[in-house]
mmCIF file of C-alpha atoms and ligand atoms in Angstrom:
data_model
loop_
_atom_site.group_PDB
_atom_site.id
_atom_site.type_symbol
_atom_site.label_atom_id
_atom_site.label_comp_id
_atom_site.label_asym_id
_atom_site.label_seq_id
_atom_site.Cartn_x
_atom_site.Cartn_y
_atom_site.Cartn_z
ATOM 1 C CA MET R 1 20.197 9.537 4.503
ATOM 2 C CA SER R 2 19.484 6.464 2.418
ATOM 3 C CA ASP R 3 20.662 5.785 -1.186
ATOM 4 C CA ILE R 4 18.557 4.366 -3.954
ATOM 5 C CA ARG R 5 20.777 2.144 -6.031
ATOM 6 C CA TYR R 6 20.133 0.899 -9.612
ATOM 7 C CA ASP R 7 21.946 -2.202 -10.863
ATOM 8 C CA PRO R 8 21.376 -2.660 -14.682
ATOM 9 C CA LEU R 9 22.244 -6.393 -14.534
ATOM 10 C CA LYS R 10 19.180 -6.842 -12.220
ATOM 11 C CA ASN R 11 17.216 -3.985 -13.713
ATOM 12 C CA SER R 12 16.148 -3.190 -10.212
ATOM 13 C CA TYR R 13 16.380 -0.604 -7.520
ATOM 14 C CA SER R 14 17.223 -1.137 -3.818
ATOM 15 C CA VAL R 15 17.131 1.280 -0.945
ATOM 16 C CA VAL R 16 20.276 1.142 1.176
ATOM 17 C CA ALA R 17 18.894 2.444 4.471
ATOM 18 C CA SER R 18 21.740 1.498 6.802
ATOM 19 C CA GLU R 19 20.507 3.874 9.582
ATOM 20 C CA ARG R 20 17.598 1.521 10.225
ATOM 21 C CA ARG R 21 19.814 -1.341 11.529
ATOM 22 C CA ARG R 22 23.193 -0.408 13.065
ATOM 23 C CA ARG R 23 24.300 -3.520 14.939
ATOM 24 C CA LEU R 24 24.787 -7.020 13.512
ATOM 25 C CA GLU R 25 22.567 -8.524 16.186
ATOM 26 C CA ASP R 26 19.707 -6.328 15.003
ATOM 27 C CA PHE R 27 19.476 -8.660 11.986
ATOM 28 C CA THR R 28 18.338 -11.621 14.037
ATOM 29 C CA LEU R 29 14.678 -12.319 13.729
ATOM 30 C CA GLN R 30 14.404 -12.962 17.473
ATOM 31 C CA ASN R 31 15.546 -9.441 18.407
ATOM 32 C CA ASN R 32 13.265 -7.913 15.805
ATOM 33 C CA ASN R 33 10.248 -9.583 17.281
ATOM 34 C CA ASP R 34 11.024 -9.666 20.983
ATOM 35 C CA GLN R 35 8.790 -6.643 21.839
ATOM 36 C CA TYR R 36 6.166 -7.281 19.205
ATOM 37 C CA ASP R 37 3.316 -7.969 21.597
ATOM 38 C CA ASP R 38 4.522 -5.891 24.539
ATOM 39 C CA ALA R 39 2.424 -2.636 24.878
ATOM 40 C CA SER R 40 4.923 -1.279 27.512
ATOM 41 C CA PHE R 41 7.520 -0.994 24.747
ATOM 42 C CA CYS R 42 5.057 0.387 22.162
ATOM 43 C CA PRO R 43 5.911 3.856 20.833
ATOM 44 C CA PHE R 44 2.359 4.498 19.828
ATOM 45 C CA CYS R 45 0.726 3.933 23.215
ATOM 46 C CA GLY R 46 0.052 6.061 26.239
ATOM 47 C CA ASP R 47 2.410 8.917 27.182
ATOM 48 C CA ASP R 48 4.842 8.047 24.386
ATOM 49 C CA ALA R 49 2.184 8.703 21.692
ATOM 50 C CA THR R 50 1.403 12.109 23.137
ATOM 51 C CA LYS R 51 5.073 13.197 22.607
ATOM 52 C CA LEU R 52 5.112 12.362 18.956
ATOM 53 C CA TYR R 53 5.127 15.248 16.495
ATOM 54 C CA GLU R 54 1.749 15.175 14.794
ATOM 55 C CA ILE R 55 1.657 15.712 11.016
ATOM 56 C CA TYR R 56 -2.033 15.025 10.850
ATOM 57 C CA ARG R 57 -4.711 14.030 13.346
ATOM 58 C CA MET R 58 -8.310 12.986 13.600
ATOM 59 C CA ASN R 59 -10.181 12.920 16.924
ATOM 60 C CA GLU R 60 -12.738 10.526 18.249
ATOM 61 C CA GLU R 61 -16.217 11.723 17.536
ATOM 62 C CA GLY R 62 -17.324 14.398 20.025
ATOM 63 C CA SER R 63 -13.996 14.117 21.945
ATOM 64 C CA SER R 64 -10.599 15.763 22.068
ATOM 65 C CA ASN R 65 -8.979 12.256 22.235
ATOM 66 C CA TRP R 66 -7.080 11.302 19.124
ATOM 67 C CA ALA R 67 -8.484 8.446 17.049
ATOM 68 C CA THR R 68 -5.957 8.364 14.181
ATOM 69 C CA LYS R 69 -2.736 10.342 13.798
ATOM 70 C CA VAL R 70 0.133 10.614 11.283
ATOM 71 C CA VAL R 71 3.700 11.021 12.662
ATOM 72 C CA PRO R 72 7.139 10.952 11.145
ATOM 73 C CA ASN R 73 8.777 7.526 10.912
ATOM 74 C CA LYS R 74 11.629 7.340 13.492
ATOM 75 C CA TYR R 75 13.641 5.180 11.039
ATOM 76 C CA PRO R 76 12.596 6.588 7.616
ATOM 77 C CA LEU R 77 13.486 5.022 4.317
ATOM 78 C CA PHE R 78 13.601 8.478 2.774
ATOM 79 C CA GLY R 79 14.215 11.992 4.189
ATOM 80 C CA ILE R 80 12.602 15.256 3.178
ATOM 81 C CA LYS R 81 15.645 17.544 3.434
ATOM 82 C CA GLY R 82 18.015 18.212 0.515
ATOM 83 C CA ASN R 83 18.055 18.104 -3.274
ATOM 84 C CA VAL R 84 17.698 15.008 -5.440
ATOM 85 C CA ASP R 85 21.234 14.187 -6.526
ATOM 86 C CA ARG R 86 21.952 11.616 -9.152
ATOM 87 C CA THR R 87 25.398 10.071 -9.246
ATOM 88 C CA GLY R 88 27.060 7.351 -11.296
ATOM 89 C CA GLU R 89 29.565 4.684 -10.346
ATOM 90 C CA GLY R 90 30.637 3.004 -13.540
ATOM 91 C CA TYR R 91 27.622 1.244 -14.855
ATOM 92 C CA TYR R 92 25.716 1.761 -11.644
ATOM 93 C CA ASP R 93 23.419 4.655 -10.772
ATOM 94 C CA CYS R 94 22.525 6.090 -7.367
ATOM 95 C CA ILE R 95 19.957 8.688 -6.224
ATOM 96 C CA ASN R 96 20.040 10.062 -2.708
ATOM 97 C CA GLY R 97 16.954 9.101 -0.703
ATOM 98 C CA ILE R 98 14.849 12.202 -0.864
ATOM 99 C CA GLY R 99 11.268 11.540 0.011
ATOM 100 C CA ALA R 100 8.934 11.119 2.920
ATOM 101 C CA HIS R 101 8.132 8.205 5.192
ATOM 102 C CA GLU R 102 5.198 8.733 7.542
ATOM 103 C CA ILE R 103 3.492 6.431 10.001
ATOM 104 C CA ILE R 104 -0.269 6.508 10.255
ATOM 105 C CA ILE R 105 -1.234 5.208 13.717
ATOM 106 C CA ASP R 106 -4.635 3.804 12.776
ATOM 107 C CA SER R 107 -6.016 3.499 16.234
ATOM 108 C CA ASN R 108 -5.329 4.407 19.839
ATOM 109 C CA ARG R 109 -5.941 0.771 20.876
ATOM 110 C CA HIS R 110 -2.916 -1.503 21.066
ATOM 111 C CA GLY R 111 -3.145 -4.867 19.377
ATOM 112 C CA ASP R 112 -6.464 -4.518 17.612
ATOM 113 C CA LEU R 113 -7.069 -6.601 14.466
ATOM 114 C CA LEU R 114 -8.275 -4.652 11.494
ATOM 115 C CA THR R 115 -11.587 -6.484 11.742
ATOM 116 C CA ALA R 116 -11.980 -5.096 15.301
ATOM 117 C CA TYR R 117 -11.984 -1.557 13.842
ATOM 118 C CA THR R 118 -15.267 0.119 13.193
ATOM 119 C CA GLN R 119 -15.975 1.077 9.635
ATOM 120 C CA LYS R 120 -15.418 4.718 10.689
ATOM 121 C CA GLU R 121 -11.912 3.834 11.983
ATOM 122 C CA ILE R 122 -11.014 2.124 8.689
ATOM 123 C CA ALA R 123 -12.354 5.176 6.873
ATOM 124 C CA ASN R 124 -10.063 7.373 8.967
ATOM 125 C CA LEU R 125 -7.052 5.399 7.621
ATOM 126 C CA PHE R 126 -8.127 5.998 3.994
ATOM 127 C CA ILE R 127 -8.786 9.702 4.752
ATOM 128 C CA ALA R 128 -5.278 9.986 6.167
ATOM 129 C CA TYR R 129 -3.800 8.338 3.035
ATOM 130 C CA LYS R 130 -5.697 10.802 0.869
ATOM 131 C CA TYR R 131 -4.849 14.036 2.602
ATOM 132 C CA ARG R 132 -1.144 13.172 3.189
ATOM 133 C CA ILE R 133 -0.634 12.197 -0.459
ATOM 134 C CA LEU R 134 -2.366 15.466 -1.531
ATOM 135 C CA ASP R 135 -0.035 17.510 0.715
ATOM 136 C CA LEU R 136 3.133 15.664 -0.277
ATOM 137 C CA MET R 137 2.301 16.014 -4.009
ATOM 138 C CA ASN R 138 2.938 19.764 -3.688
ATOM 139 C CA ASP R 139 6.650 18.766 -3.481
ATOM 140 C CA THR R 140 7.687 18.275 -7.129
ATOM 141 C CA ARG R 141 10.870 16.389 -6.117
ATOM 142 C CA LEU R 142 8.576 13.443 -5.226
ATOM 143 C CA LYS R 143 7.454 11.288 -8.135
ATOM 144 C CA TYR R 144 5.603 8.376 -6.599
ATOM 145 C CA PHE R 145 3.425 7.777 -3.480
ATOM 146 C CA VAL R 146 2.309 4.525 -1.968
ATOM 147 C CA GLY R 147 0.228 3.681 1.102
ATOM 148 C CA ILE R 148 1.067 0.390 2.677
ATOM 149 C CA LYS R 149 -0.042 -1.666 5.641
ATOM 150 C CA ASN R 150 1.673 -4.798 6.987
ATOM 151 C CA ILE R 151 -0.649 -6.763 9.243
ATOM 152 C CA GLY R 152 0.957 -9.463 11.370
ATOM 153 C CA ARG R 153 4.534 -10.540 11.835
ATOM 154 C CA GLY R 154 4.411 -12.704 8.757
ATOM 155 C CA ALA R 155 3.837 -9.598 6.699
ATOM 156 C CA GLY R 156 6.698 -7.703 8.290
ATOM 157 C CA ALA R 157 5.003 -5.781 11.030
ATOM 158 C CA LEU R 158 7.376 -5.345 13.997
ATOM 159 C CA ILE R 159 4.969 -3.617 16.404
ATOM 160 C CA ASN R 160 1.576 -5.042 17.258
ATOM 161 C CA HIS R 161 -0.081 -1.654 17.330
ATOM 162 C CA PRO R 162 -2.273 -0.980 14.275
ATOM 163 C CA HIS R 163 -0.338 1.343 11.984
ATOM 164 C CA SER R 164 0.240 1.900 8.327
ATOM 165 C CA GLN R 165 2.806 3.735 6.268
ATOM 166 C CA LEU R 166 2.864 6.409 3.583
ATOM 167 C CA ILE R 167 5.984 6.483 1.478
ATOM 168 C CA ALA R 168 6.911 9.175 -1.106
ATOM 169 C CA MET R 169 9.986 8.669 -3.295
ATOM 170 C CA PRO R 170 11.938 10.543 -5.925
ATOM 171 C CA LEU R 171 11.302 7.985 -8.728
ATOM 172 C CA ILE R 172 8.591 5.759 -10.181
ATOM 173 C CA PRO R 173 9.359 2.160 -9.185
ATOM 174 C CA ARG R 174 9.971 -0.235 -12.117
ATOM 175 C CA LYS R 175 6.970 -2.451 -11.306
ATOM 176 C CA ILE R 176 4.645 0.613 -11.455
ATOM 177 C CA LYS R 177 6.354 1.792 -14.705
ATOM 178 C CA ASP R 178 5.797 -1.524 -16.341
ATOM 179 C CA ILE R 179 2.055 -1.319 -15.518
ATOM 180 C CA LEU R 180 1.912 2.279 -16.783
ATOM 181 C CA VAL R 181 3.547 1.252 -20.042
ATOM 182 C CA ILE R 182 0.989 -1.568 -20.627
ATOM 183 C CA ALA R 183 -1.939 0.695 -19.651
ATOM 184 C CA SER R 184 -0.693 3.502 -21.872
ATOM 185 C CA GLU R 185 -0.196 1.244 -24.834
ATOM 186 C CA HIS R 186 -3.784 -0.093 -24.411
ATOM 187 C CA TYR R 187 -5.093 3.477 -24.167
ATOM 188 C CA GLY R 188 -3.012 4.553 -27.208
ATOM 189 C CA LYS R 189 -4.619 1.798 -29.340
ATOM 190 C CA LYS R 190 -8.214 1.795 -28.043
ATOM 191 C CA CYS R 191 -8.771 5.059 -26.240
ATOM 192 C CA ARG R 192 -9.996 3.088 -23.277
ATOM 193 C CA CYS R 193 -8.675 2.254 -19.830
ATOM 194 C CA LEU R 194 -7.442 -1.374 -19.711
ATOM 195 C CA THR R 195 -8.729 -1.860 -16.156
ATOM 196 C CA CYS R 196 -12.190 -0.513 -17.059
ATOM 197 C CA ASP R 197 -12.238 -3.094 -19.916
ATOM 198 C CA ILE R 198 -11.162 -5.854 -17.623
ATOM 199 C CA LEU R 199 -13.675 -4.904 -14.978
ATOM 200 C CA GLU R 200 -16.413 -5.099 -17.611
ATOM 201 C CA GLN R 201 -15.221 -8.599 -18.525
ATOM 202 C CA GLU R 202 -15.083 -9.697 -14.890
ATOM 203 C CA TYR R 203 -18.614 -8.509 -14.302
ATOM 204 C CA GLN R 204 -19.859 -10.575 -17.147
ATOM 205 C CA SER R 205 -17.921 -13.651 -16.034
ATOM 206 C CA GLY R 206 -18.527 -13.215 -12.316
ATOM 207 C CA ALA R 207 -16.071 -16.040 -11.546
ATOM 208 C CA ARG R 208 -13.549 -13.873 -9.716
ATOM 209 C CA VAL R 209 -15.809 -11.225 -8.162
ATOM 210 C CA VAL R 210 -15.755 -11.718 -4.363
ATOM 211 C CA SER R 211 -17.850 -8.759 -3.162
ATOM 212 C CA GLU R 212 -18.982 -5.329 -4.251
ATOM 213 C CA ASN R 213 -21.004 -2.312 -3.134
ATOM 214 C CA HIS R 214 -22.326 0.765 -4.917
ATOM 215 C CA ASP R 215 -18.926 2.234 -5.836
ATOM 216 C CA PHE R 216 -16.310 -0.400 -5.376
ATOM 217 C CA ILE R 217 -15.621 -4.042 -6.435
ATOM 218 C CA ALA R 218 -13.256 -6.631 -5.004
ATOM 219 C CA LEU R 219 -12.062 -9.404 -7.191
ATOM 220 C CA VAL R 220 -9.359 -12.107 -7.289
ATOM 221 C CA PRO R 221 -7.010 -11.288 -10.191
ATOM 222 C CA TYR R 222 -6.916 -13.740 -13.036
ATOM 223 C CA SER R 223 -3.188 -14.348 -12.379
ATOM 224 C CA SER R 224 -2.453 -13.919 -8.672
ATOM 225 C CA SER R 225 -1.089 -15.332 -5.486
ATOM 226 C CA ALA R 226 -3.275 -17.439 -3.184
ATOM 227 C CA PHE R 227 -6.356 -15.514 -2.001
ATOM 228 C CA GLU R 228 -5.049 -12.223 -3.318
ATOM 229 C CA VAL R 229 -7.775 -9.648 -3.779
ATOM 230 C CA THR R 230 -7.794 -6.308 -5.557
ATOM 231 C CA ILE R 231 -10.326 -3.586 -4.903
ATOM 232 C CA TYR R 232 -11.140 -1.099 -7.622
ATOM 233 C CA PRO R 233 -13.438 1.948 -7.849
ATOM 234 C CA LYS R 234 -16.200 0.979 -10.380
ATOM 235 C CA HIS R 235 -15.918 4.363 -12.069
ATOM 236 C CA HIS R 236 -12.686 5.264 -13.782
ATOM 237 C CA SER R 237 -10.239 7.228 -11.672
ATOM 238 C CA ALA R 238 -6.425 7.185 -11.955
ATOM 239 C CA SER R 239 -5.553 8.914 -8.680
ATOM 240 C CA TYR R 240 -6.554 7.521 -5.274
ATOM 241 C CA GLU R 241 -6.033 11.009 -3.705
ATOM 242 C CA HIS R 242 -8.967 12.289 -5.863
ATOM 243 C CA ILE R 243 -11.375 10.031 -4.047
ATOM 244 C CA SER R 244 -14.462 11.872 -2.749
ATOM 245 C CA ASP R 245 -14.729 11.845 1.094
ATOM 246 C CA ASN R 246 -18.389 10.831 0.552
ATOM 247 C CA VAL R 247 -17.438 7.404 -0.801
ATOM 248 C CA ILE R 248 -14.589 6.612 1.566
ATOM 249 C CA PRO R 249 -16.965 4.906 3.999
ATOM 250 C CA GLN R 250 -17.987 2.486 1.170
ATOM 251 C CA LEU R 251 -14.375 1.709 0.522
ATOM 252 C CA ALA R 252 -13.851 1.096 4.209
ATOM 253 C CA GLU R 253 -16.913 -1.153 4.173
ATOM 254 C CA LEU R 254 -15.494 -3.347 1.353
ATOM 255 C CA VAL R 255 -11.940 -3.545 2.832
ATOM 256 C CA ARG R 256 -13.457 -4.637 6.127
ATOM 257 C CA ASP R 257 -15.653 -7.179 4.359
ATOM 258 C CA ILE R 258 -12.597 -8.794 2.693
ATOM 259 C CA PHE R 259 -10.636 -8.858 5.986
ATOM 260 C CA ILE R 260 -13.487 -10.479 7.839
ATOM 261 C CA ARG R 261 -13.536 -13.112 5.067
ATOM 262 C CA TYR R 262 -9.756 -13.634 5.427
ATOM 263 C CA ASP R 263 -10.004 -13.934 9.246
ATOM 264 C CA ILE R 264 -12.795 -16.553 9.119
ATOM 265 C CA LEU R 265 -11.447 -18.523 6.146
ATOM 266 C CA LEU R 266 -7.659 -18.342 6.815
ATOM 267 C CA ASP R 267 -7.643 -17.978 10.652
ATOM 268 C CA THR R 268 -6.477 -14.334 10.809
ATOM 269 C CA PRO R 269 -3.598 -14.471 8.342
ATOM 270 C CA ALA R 270 -0.809 -11.945 7.984
ATOM 271 C CA VAL R 271 -1.748 -9.618 5.110
ATOM 272 C CA SER R 272 0.016 -6.916 3.111
ATOM 273 C CA MET R 273 -2.068 -4.110 1.753
ATOM 274 C CA ALA R 274 -0.985 -1.440 -0.776
ATOM 275 C CA VAL R 275 -2.850 1.623 -2.134
ATOM 276 C CA ARG R 276 -1.617 1.997 -5.691
ATOM 277 C CA THR R 277 -2.251 5.416 -7.254
ATOM 278 C CA ALA R 278 -1.047 7.007 -10.475
ATOM 279 C CA PRO R 279 2.096 9.147 -10.385
ATOM 280 C CA PRO R 280 1.222 12.861 -10.318
ATOM 281 C CA THR R 281 0.996 14.618 -13.670
ATOM 282 C CA ALA R 282 -0.371 18.107 -12.668
ATOM 283 C CA ASN R 283 2.326 20.790 -12.579
ATOM 284 C CA ARG R 284 4.961 18.240 -13.663
ATOM 285 C CA GLU R 285 5.664 19.450 -17.236
ATOM 286 C CA SER R 286 9.379 19.728 -16.451
ATOM 287 C CA ASP R 287 9.514 16.023 -15.646
ATOM 288 C CA ASN R 288 9.408 15.022 -19.332
ATOM 289 C CA ASN R 289 6.825 12.466 -18.206
ATOM 290 C CA PRO R 290 6.444 9.667 -20.782
ATOM 291 C CA PHE R 291 3.012 8.743 -19.379
ATOM 292 C CA LYS R 292 0.958 11.594 -20.729
ATOM 293 C CA SER R 293 -2.246 9.652 -20.790
ATOM 294 C CA VAL R 294 -1.857 8.309 -17.253
ATOM 295 C CA ASP R 295 -5.028 9.999 -15.992
ATOM 296 C CA LYS R 296 -7.057 8.184 -18.609
ATOM 297 C CA ALA R 297 -5.095 4.975 -18.795
ATOM 298 C CA TYR R 298 -4.391 4.030 -15.245
ATOM 299 C CA HIS R 299 -7.043 2.942 -12.710
ATOM 300 C CA TRP R 300 -6.123 3.138 -8.991
ATOM 301 C CA ASN R 301 -6.605 0.106 -6.821
ATOM 302 C CA ILE R 302 -5.936 -1.543 -3.482
ATOM 303 C CA GLU R 303 -4.027 -4.793 -3.397
ATOM 304 C CA LEU R 304 -4.540 -7.259 -0.505
ATOM 305 C CA LYS R 305 -2.175 -10.201 -0.263
ATOM 306 C CA PRO R 306 -2.389 -12.763 2.540
ATOM 307 C CA VAL R 307 0.968 -14.194 3.471
ATOM 308 C CA ILE R 308 0.225 -17.953 3.128
ATOM 309 C CA MET R 309 3.716 -19.298 2.598
ATOM 310 C CA PRO R 310 7.208 -17.868 1.999
ATOM 311 C CA TYR R 311 8.115 -17.250 -1.628
ATOM 312 C CA SER R 312 10.218 -20.034 -3.170
ATOM 313 C CA ALA R 313 13.558 -19.451 -4.954
ATOM 314 C CA PHE R 314 11.719 -20.085 -8.253
ATOM 315 C CA GLU R 315 9.310 -17.270 -7.499
ATOM 316 C CA LYS R 316 12.007 -14.915 -6.398
ATOM 317 C CA VAL R 317 14.169 -15.578 -9.482
ATOM 318 C CA THR R 318 11.426 -15.546 -12.105
ATOM 319 C CA GLY R 319 8.801 -13.243 -10.537
ATOM 320 C CA ILE R 320 6.266 -16.000 -11.371
ATOM 321 C CA HIS R 321 3.915 -16.890 -8.494
ATOM 322 C CA ILE R 322 3.150 -20.529 -7.694
ATOM 323 C CA ASN R 323 -0.521 -20.615 -6.550
ATOM 324 C CA PRO R 324 -1.715 -23.810 -4.938
ATOM 325 C CA VAL R 325 -5.384 -22.760 -5.378
ATOM 326 C CA THR R 326 -6.902 -21.410 -8.582
ATOM 327 C CA PRO R 327 -8.052 -17.782 -8.451
ATOM 328 C CA GLU R 328 -11.624 -18.999 -9.207
ATOM 329 C CA GLU R 329 -11.460 -21.403 -6.197
ATOM 330 C CA SER R 330 -10.013 -18.586 -4.020
ATOM 331 C CA CYS R 331 -12.944 -16.432 -5.035
ATOM 332 C CA ARG R 332 -15.505 -19.219 -4.374
ATOM 333 C CA TYR R 333 -14.030 -19.930 -0.879
ATOM 334 C CA LEU R 334 -13.998 -16.176 -0.042
ATOM 335 C CA LYS R 335 -17.594 -15.669 -1.325
ATOM 336 C CA GLU R 336 -18.914 -18.621 0.588
ATOM 337 C CA VAL R 337 -17.679 -17.295 3.980
ATOM 338 C CA VAL R 338 -20.797 -16.658 6.063
ATOM 339 C CA ILE R 339 -20.513 -13.203 7.765
ATOM 340 C CA VAL R 340 -22.878 -12.834 10.662
HETATM 341 ZN ZN1 ZN A 401 0.591 0.291 21.363
HETATM 342 ZN ZN1 ZN A 402 -10.406 2.751 -15.674
#
């Protein structure tokens, strides 16, 4: 099992998951990527896929063939068995890695780009995120849930079979906590959601709005990395997993729209995607949760970040992005892409 270590000098957590890499040679980039494109080594293809334990499954329409399925991660960051134990080592703190780490195999077709998916296939992915989060939330040991997708080697994908991940962990990450504090303070002063206020301002400006449909909007954040886009529901909602099944096709449509723009404008870049939802509050009275207003203060969203260039030492040390293109220019370039 992994350990989650906290170092007060860095004010940061790290997951020590030594089971994932056992040999020194596993650290070489070449070995990690050797089988990236080779379907014969792919654990999600053919007979190998049929042997995987299925946590959740959706079939192709009118067929018994699977279209999307959720399976346990063979090399999980967190494991579901055991109690959450907190230990100290002098000034350091450690929590054992209780949680869940599931793989969503988006499609039964090896090597597809996300833009090759149909809207229905992208919708399947978002349905899987929803129902797996709802199920895992019944486990009160788990405090935070994130859906992620790494597309392309540059974003960290090691297998060229479309897949995503759902990770549940026994703590709220610092970055999410910081956002919850800011959102809660804004709500405490104004009784309004900060994101709803900002979306209203962005509508009026229009300078950073890339695309929208009836229920969702995609914009380039005011302070962001190159061509970063965030998708928000237009109506306030804190928790992604409360999304109605009826509007998931619209979400899929807008995600697909942005990826088509990326592929045309940036020549199929590596992209990381994250579904950021509020931490659960229902049935969690015993948690002594400091974010009582989270349902009203936080607004769920999906972050899309193309991997344009490696982060510099300055960015890593300070957490301040260097953006070679203004967010307004990023937006204009993305908007001007002609989609046929
Ligand atoms: Zn495959
Ligand atoms: Zn809101």
